[in-house]
Amino acid sequence: MHKPNLDEAAELSLKVISLSRPSSFSGKVEDAHHKHEELGAHVRIIAASHFLPFSISVSEETPEEPYQWKVTRRSGHTAMYAGIRSLSDNPNTGCTHVGWIGNYKDVKGEEHSCDSLSHESRTNIYKELEKHGAVPVFVDEETAHGHYEGYSKQILWPLLHYMSWNDSHPMNPAWWASYNKVNQIFAAAIGSIYTEGDIVWIHDYHLLLLPEMFGALHPKATIGLFLHSPFPSSELFRSLPARKEILYGMLGATSIGFQTYSYARHFLSSCTRVLGLESTPTGIDNQGNMVAIGVFPIGIDARHVQERRSLPAVQAKMKNLREMFANKRIIIGRDRLDEVAGIKQKLEAFELFLEKYPEWQNNVVLIQVTQPGQSRQPRLEAKISELVTSINSNYGSLEFMPVMYHHTFLNTDEYMALLNIADLCLITVIRDGMNTGSLEYVVCQQDKHSPLLLSEFTGTAGSVSGAIQINPWGYEGVAQAIDTALRMSPEEKKVRYEQMYRHVMNHDAQYWASTVIQDLRATVLAGRSSSETPSLDIPLFVKCFKSSTRRMIMLDYDGTLTPITNIPAQALPPPEMLEALSTLCADPDNFVCVISGRDRAFLELHLGNIKGLALSGEHGSFIRYPDSEWINLLAEMDMSWKDEVMSIFEFYAERTAGATIEAKETSITWHFRNADPEYGEFQAKECMNHLENSVVSKRPVEILVGKKCLEVRPISVNKGEIVKRLMGANPKQWDFVVCAGDDKTDEDMFRSLRAIKRNVADPNAEKDSHAGPMSVGTGADWSATSMRLPPYYFTITVGPSDKRSAAAWHVSSSHNVVEALAMLAAIDKNAKTDAE
């Protein structure tokens, strides 16, 4: 199978993004193809992992400080390290690896903390690791223990593997402080070598706060995060006390990668349920920043495994093992001694296998190797010992034991020999990120083509199609699968093996690393190439305000002047916003109007005391000019449809926990912000279909889909009509126009203003067939041209820059809107002071 080169991978990445992320990138992703050379340009990757792939020991030439150092490769995490290392071999990327160095070994081989090392000795570590493309991070012993042995291993690791954190170990508050501190140390270490244009690639659960921390220091940085472990369902993850901090920390990344789609889906669900953020299958809207979500199953360094399995030392050990287990079928398993490894389930299923299929007794041996897990588990160790003893007592003899149990670290040659001679590999983990051991087994079986029994709860299960998938909890099914695998014909073995082998060789660690980086680069490039709405140019905004004499300021309320809240009644106007509006309304050169979906009672209560402020309620159904009474613009309209709509809304509210109904004078709204996010969306669609068939098709009303709500209103009502009314018959009188909003209802205002602006600039524009309100597209293409000469039009959407909008500018939050209004108010206040 052909493996694409970097140029092909870059092209493929852009195509995938353009097809799979329509909601994430609103612009023309195909424009990125014209900048294809940017994907091929050289870039440096700064990879950050908890441990560096190196260990250090004191050189025998310097038994006393300042020490010189020897560097050796660290065992473990071979797939991740191989993928990162491969980036340096690529002509288009360079890679610097940042990580904790851990303890060092003295000339006697004894380990010591780096805390006591002199400055010169540490400097020598830097110099030596620099030769290997690495930068060490030094962490004091107490903090390192609280971070790694404490919070990472006792809290996060069990939780991510579907074990309640409280059941694993009592929480120590100092652990969380250490976790924060280590992430801050990493942010500083990366920042010391970071230059603009570098890509920062962060790995695994030890550094989940790092994306947000580093992004705060370098807002324009491209940050990738890859989680090698599983991610649990939101129902379990939400039990973590620091759940919000962890999620927001992760969302500081530009892109987050997971091993499987189910892990990505659980993360999306947690962001929606815990943080209340909007999401799509491929991204999260994190308060205006779109974070891409991707699935990238990791591979192994297949070429290295191929070479290692053929070494003479491995062949010698294979010969010894064959002699030791002559005429026996060998089943192998290697796992960490953890609950999630499923060793207990494996042994119980194997015992049942020997009971149900007695013909295999004395003919099959299970070689089970375990190595220390995340923490000591005496009860699990005792249970495993008990099971091994039971099996060997019932089905063994003095000459033969059906279970060979070894609790020790295997050296690589012994491990490779076992993988080569095995007749079956049995993996029964009950939760695992990827399980690269299964992939190593496939590479080592080029001669025998032995089957692989693989738990369906591994991340690998969805990729290795030739494996026989098993449920570790179904002991009878596992026992039957063992029998089936041992009886499998050579022809079937070969067919299954070739499927697995092709996948493993073509999706190795190098492929994984290059795919993640190319996708990240393509994501950034696609975002840059899209028709983004530019950020509000504050200096230009202020300059135009100062130079104008007749100003129209029109503002939405919810999400624009105040943040969106779960309970609408709690969206109260902040004091600084009231002060800014009061100051602006006091200037006779300004006309200020709040145009909201709220009813007039709410607007009157919270904004009615501002002298000179105009108000419009229920999306343009009512208007109150300054110092005047409310005018009902729909006074003559038939409202008999409201009873029918109310009955439908009540039907769905009764069946959707958390849903509420807001009845206004001219419209009715069904809110589901406090309902279960997924079920609320489902019920909203069902309700919408019901309304369309029962009401909308017969009555002069329309359904407005808002943020976590459905609103039914008369078809002739929208905010755009109010804008036209306020601008008047002579819109040229206004030389400075501001309009700000955040949702779909406010797009009507932006479209109306854009048409008005066009007509002011060219009275014949109405004759242009492309001048209609439906053809405006995004506002990004007229933000600059609108500012050359007065009148100055500032249409501002609140939200991410890549949100599809007819507005010319964007700000990230309602706080930014209030800040901008405060700046204008300060100008007015200073002008008044100068005049006095």
PDB file of C-alpha atoms in Angstrom, residues 63 76 115 131 221 274 355 370 399 522 589 596 822:
ATOM      1  CA  PRO A  63      33.072  11.201  39.657  1.00  0.00           C
ATOM      2  CA  GLY A  76       8.600   2.780  27.727  1.00  0.00           C
ATOM      3  CA  ASP A 115      17.729  19.029  43.291  1.00  0.00           C
ATOM      4  CA  LYS A 131      23.078  17.287  21.050  1.00  0.00           C
ATOM      5  CA  ALA A 221       0.935  30.075  19.025  1.00  0.00           C
ATOM      6  CA  VAL A 274     -19.817  20.520  32.139  1.00  0.00           C
ATOM      7  CA  GLU A 355     -12.729 -26.949  31.878  1.00  0.00           C
ATOM      8  CA  THR A 370       3.141  -8.656  34.292  1.00  0.00           C
ATOM      9  CA  GLU A 399       5.939 -32.085  35.029  1.00  0.00           C
ATOM     10  CA  ALA A 522      -3.726  22.457   7.553  1.00  0.00           C
ATOM     11  CA  ASP A 589     -25.359  63.825  18.866  1.00  0.00           C
ATOM     12  CA  SER A 596     -33.789  42.809  22.079  1.00  0.00           C
ATOM     13  CA  ALA A 822     -17.040  52.545  27.628  1.00  0.00           C
TER      14      ALA A 822
END
